[in-house]
Tab-separated table of C-alpha atoms in Angstrom:
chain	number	residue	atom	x	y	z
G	1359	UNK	CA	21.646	5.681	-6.550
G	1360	UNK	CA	17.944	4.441	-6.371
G	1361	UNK	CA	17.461	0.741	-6.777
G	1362	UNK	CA	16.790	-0.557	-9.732
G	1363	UNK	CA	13.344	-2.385	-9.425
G	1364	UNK	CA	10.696	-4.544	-11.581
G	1365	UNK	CA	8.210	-1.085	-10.939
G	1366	UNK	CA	5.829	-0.528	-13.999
G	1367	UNK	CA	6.762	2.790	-15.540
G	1368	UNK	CA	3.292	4.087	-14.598
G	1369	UNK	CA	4.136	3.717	-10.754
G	1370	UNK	CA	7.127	4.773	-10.245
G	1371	UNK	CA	6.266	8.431	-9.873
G	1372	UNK	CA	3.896	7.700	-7.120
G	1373	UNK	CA	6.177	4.765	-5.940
G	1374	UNK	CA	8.932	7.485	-5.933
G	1375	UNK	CA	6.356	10.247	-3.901
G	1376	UNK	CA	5.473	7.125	-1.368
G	1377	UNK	CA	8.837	6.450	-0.400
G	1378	UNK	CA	9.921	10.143	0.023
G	1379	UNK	CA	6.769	10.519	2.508
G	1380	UNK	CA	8.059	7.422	4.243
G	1381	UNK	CA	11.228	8.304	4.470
G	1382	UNK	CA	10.138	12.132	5.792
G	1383	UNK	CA	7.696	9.835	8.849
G	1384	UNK	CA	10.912	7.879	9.799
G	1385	UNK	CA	13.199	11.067	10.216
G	1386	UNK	CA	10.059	12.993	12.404
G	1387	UNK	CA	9.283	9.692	14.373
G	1388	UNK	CA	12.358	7.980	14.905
G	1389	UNK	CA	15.183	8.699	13.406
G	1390	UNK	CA	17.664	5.665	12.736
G	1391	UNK	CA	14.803	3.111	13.084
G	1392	UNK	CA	13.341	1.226	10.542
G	1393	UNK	CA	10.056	1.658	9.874
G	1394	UNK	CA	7.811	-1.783	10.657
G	1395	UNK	CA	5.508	-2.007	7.130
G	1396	UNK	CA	2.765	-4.171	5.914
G	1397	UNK	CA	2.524	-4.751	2.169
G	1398	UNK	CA	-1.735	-5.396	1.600
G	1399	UNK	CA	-2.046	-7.386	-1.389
G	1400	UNK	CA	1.692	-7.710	-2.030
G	1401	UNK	CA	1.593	-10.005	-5.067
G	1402	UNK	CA	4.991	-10.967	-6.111
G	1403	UNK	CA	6.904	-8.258	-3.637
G	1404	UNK	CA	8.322	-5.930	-5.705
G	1405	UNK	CA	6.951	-3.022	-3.322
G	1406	UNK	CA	7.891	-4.704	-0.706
G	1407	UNK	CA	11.256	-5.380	-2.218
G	1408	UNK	CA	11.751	-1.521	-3.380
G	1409	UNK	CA	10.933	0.040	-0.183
G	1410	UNK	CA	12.889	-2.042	1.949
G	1411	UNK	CA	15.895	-1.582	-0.225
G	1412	UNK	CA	15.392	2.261	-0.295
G	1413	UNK	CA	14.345	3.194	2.900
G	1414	UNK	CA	15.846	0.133	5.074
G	1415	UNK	CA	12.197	-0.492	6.431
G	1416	UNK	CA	10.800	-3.875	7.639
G	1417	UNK	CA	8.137	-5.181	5.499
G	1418	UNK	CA	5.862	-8.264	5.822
G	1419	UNK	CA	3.892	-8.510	2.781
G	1420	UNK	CA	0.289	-10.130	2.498
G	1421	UNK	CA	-1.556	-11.974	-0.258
G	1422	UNK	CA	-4.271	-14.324	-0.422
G	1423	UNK	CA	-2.385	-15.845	-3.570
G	1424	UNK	CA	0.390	-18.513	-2.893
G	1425	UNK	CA	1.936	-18.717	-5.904
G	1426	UNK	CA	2.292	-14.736	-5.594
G	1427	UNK	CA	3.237	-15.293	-2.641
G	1428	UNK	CA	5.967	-18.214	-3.432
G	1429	UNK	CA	7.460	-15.851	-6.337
G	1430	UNK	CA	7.976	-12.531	-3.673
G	1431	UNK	CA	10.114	-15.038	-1.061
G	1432	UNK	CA	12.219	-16.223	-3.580
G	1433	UNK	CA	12.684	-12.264	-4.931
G	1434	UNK	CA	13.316	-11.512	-1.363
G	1435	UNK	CA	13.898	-14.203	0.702
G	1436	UNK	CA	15.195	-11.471	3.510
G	1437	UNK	CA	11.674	-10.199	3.705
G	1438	UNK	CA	8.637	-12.219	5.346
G	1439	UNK	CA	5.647	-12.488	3.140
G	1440	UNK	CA	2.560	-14.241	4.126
G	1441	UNK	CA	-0.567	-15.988	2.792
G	1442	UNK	CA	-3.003	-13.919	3.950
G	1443	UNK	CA	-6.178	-12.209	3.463
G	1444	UNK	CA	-6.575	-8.089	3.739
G	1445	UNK	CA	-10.080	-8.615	5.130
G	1446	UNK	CA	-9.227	-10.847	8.651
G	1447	UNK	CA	-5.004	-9.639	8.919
G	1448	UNK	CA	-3.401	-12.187	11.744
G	1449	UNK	CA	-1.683	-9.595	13.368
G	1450	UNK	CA	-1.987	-7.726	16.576
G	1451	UNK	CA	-3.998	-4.073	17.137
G	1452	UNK	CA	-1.275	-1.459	16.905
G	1453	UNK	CA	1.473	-3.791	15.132
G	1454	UNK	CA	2.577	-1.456	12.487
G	1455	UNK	CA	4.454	1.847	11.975
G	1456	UNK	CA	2.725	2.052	8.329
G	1457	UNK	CA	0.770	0.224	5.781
G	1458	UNK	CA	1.490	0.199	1.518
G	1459	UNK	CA	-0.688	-1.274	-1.436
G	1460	UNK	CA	0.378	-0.875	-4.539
G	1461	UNK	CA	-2.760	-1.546	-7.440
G	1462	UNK	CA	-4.566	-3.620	-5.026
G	1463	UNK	CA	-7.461	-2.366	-3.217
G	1464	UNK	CA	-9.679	-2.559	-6.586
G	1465	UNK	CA	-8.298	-6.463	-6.305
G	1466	UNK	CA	-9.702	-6.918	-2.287
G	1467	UNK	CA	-13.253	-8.569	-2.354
G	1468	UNK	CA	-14.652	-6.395	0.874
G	1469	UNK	CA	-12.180	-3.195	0.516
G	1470	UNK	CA	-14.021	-1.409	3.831
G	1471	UNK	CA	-13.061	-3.782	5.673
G	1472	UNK	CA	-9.756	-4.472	4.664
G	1473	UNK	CA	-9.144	-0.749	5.350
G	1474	UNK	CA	-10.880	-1.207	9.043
G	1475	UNK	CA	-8.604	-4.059	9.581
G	1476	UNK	CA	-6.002	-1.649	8.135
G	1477	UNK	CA	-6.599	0.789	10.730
G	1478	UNK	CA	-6.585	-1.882	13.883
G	1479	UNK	CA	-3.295	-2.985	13.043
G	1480	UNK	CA	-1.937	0.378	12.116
G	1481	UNK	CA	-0.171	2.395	15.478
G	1482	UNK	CA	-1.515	5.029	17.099
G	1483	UNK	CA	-0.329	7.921	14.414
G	1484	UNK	CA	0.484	6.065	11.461
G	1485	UNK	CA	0.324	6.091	8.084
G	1486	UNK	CA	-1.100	4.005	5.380
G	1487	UNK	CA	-0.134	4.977	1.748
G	1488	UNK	CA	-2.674	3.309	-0.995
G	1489	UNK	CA	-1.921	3.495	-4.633
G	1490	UNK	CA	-4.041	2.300	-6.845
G	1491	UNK	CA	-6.229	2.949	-10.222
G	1492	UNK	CA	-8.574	6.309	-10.326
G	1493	UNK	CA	-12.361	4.921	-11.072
G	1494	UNK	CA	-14.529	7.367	-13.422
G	1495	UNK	CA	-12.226	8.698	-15.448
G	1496	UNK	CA	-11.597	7.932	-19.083
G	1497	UNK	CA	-8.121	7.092	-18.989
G	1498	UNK	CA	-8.966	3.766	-17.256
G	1499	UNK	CA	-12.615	2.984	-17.931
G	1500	UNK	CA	-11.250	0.697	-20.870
G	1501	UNK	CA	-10.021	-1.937	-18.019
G	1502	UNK	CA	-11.069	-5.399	-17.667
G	1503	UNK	CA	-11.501	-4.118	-14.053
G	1504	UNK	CA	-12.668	-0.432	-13.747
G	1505	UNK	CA	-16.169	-1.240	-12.366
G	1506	UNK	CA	-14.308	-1.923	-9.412
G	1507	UNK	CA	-11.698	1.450	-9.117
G	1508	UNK	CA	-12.625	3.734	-6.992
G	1509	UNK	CA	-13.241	7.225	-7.599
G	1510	UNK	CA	-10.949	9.533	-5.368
G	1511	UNK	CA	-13.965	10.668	-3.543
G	1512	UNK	CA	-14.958	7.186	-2.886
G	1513	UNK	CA	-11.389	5.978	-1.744
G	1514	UNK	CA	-11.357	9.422	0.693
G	1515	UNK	CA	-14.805	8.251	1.554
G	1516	UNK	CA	-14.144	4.746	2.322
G	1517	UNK	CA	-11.015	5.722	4.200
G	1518	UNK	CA	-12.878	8.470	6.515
G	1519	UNK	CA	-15.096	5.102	7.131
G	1520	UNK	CA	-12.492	2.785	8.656
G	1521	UNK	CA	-11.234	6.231	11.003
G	1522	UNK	CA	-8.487	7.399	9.422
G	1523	UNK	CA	-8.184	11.245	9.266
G	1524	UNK	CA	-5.406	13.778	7.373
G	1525	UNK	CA	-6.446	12.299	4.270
G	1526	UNK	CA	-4.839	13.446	0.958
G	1527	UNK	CA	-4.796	12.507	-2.529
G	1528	UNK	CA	-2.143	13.003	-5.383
G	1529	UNK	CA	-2.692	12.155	-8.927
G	1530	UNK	CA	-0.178	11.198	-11.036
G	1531	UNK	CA	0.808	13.107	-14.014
G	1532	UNK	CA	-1.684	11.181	-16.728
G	1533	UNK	CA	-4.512	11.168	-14.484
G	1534	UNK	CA	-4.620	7.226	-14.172
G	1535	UNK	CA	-3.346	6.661	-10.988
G	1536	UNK	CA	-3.833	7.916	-7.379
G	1537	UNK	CA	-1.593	8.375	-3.920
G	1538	UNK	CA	-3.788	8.233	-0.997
G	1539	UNK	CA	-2.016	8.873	2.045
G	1540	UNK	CA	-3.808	8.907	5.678
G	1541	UNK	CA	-3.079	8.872	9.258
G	1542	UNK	CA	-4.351	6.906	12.151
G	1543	UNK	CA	-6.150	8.511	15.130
């Protein structure tokens, strides 16, 4: 039985198409091994908290927000979740299986280079899974902050940037949200 989570109904289908896709990169690369994950822009953790309950991965989550951060330790005090920005990630090159944000690239100040960053500390092969709000489309232009969605192109763009390659998006059912899922060189 899936866990029951504090997921807005308008992610859990992509939530739900994220953590299949992990799930199907943990069987093909090592199978009975947790996945090591990094959360960008965690906020309070309930990503974090989902995918680690459903797929047994590892995840360290990162936000430049404490008190976001303060509320996702005590939701999950068995996960690690640091104060941290996307843009200058303390972690070593190569540190991570795969890499999740969940509605909060629009939120990063310098997205490009939170996705370069991305890519350093992503292994050789990896994935990184964004989801996040689709820019120039009238089911969102009505948000306080749709001037800063991107457009799928622009998201495939900005990801081709950083060096990732095998890029592909997924809408979700209404149109309002995307699954952007890319590997590492």
């Amino acid at each position: 039985m899936a866990y029951v989570s504090d997921l807005l109904e308008n992610e859990i289908e992509l939530v739900t198409e994220l953590t299949r896709r992990l799930r199907a990169e943990a069987a093909r690369i090592a199978p009975g091994v947790p996945l090591k994950i990094l959360d960008l822009g965690c906020g309070t953790g309930k990503l974090s908290h989902y995918l680690h309950k459903e797929t047994g991965c590892a995840v360290i989550g990162i936000d430049p927000e404490e008190k976001s951060v303060a509320k996702a330790r005590q939701k999950a005090p068995e996960l690690a979740f640091l104060v941290q920005s996307a843009e200058m990630l303390l972690f070593p090159d190569a540190d991570f299986d795969g890499i999740v944000s969940l509605k909060a690239v629009h939120e990063i100040p310098h997205p490009q280079q939170a996705l370069h960053e991305a890519y350093r500390v992503l292994r050789h092969g990896g994935l990184i899974f964004i989801i996040d709000w689709v820019g120039g489309v009238p089911q969102t232009s009505s948000h306080g902050h749709a001037k800063l969605y991107l457009s799928p192109k622009q998201l495939q763009s900005a990801l081709t940037a950083a060096g990732f390659v095998a890029i592909s998006l997924t809408l979700n059912t209404v149109g309002t949200l995307m699954l952007a899922e890319a590997r590492k060189r």
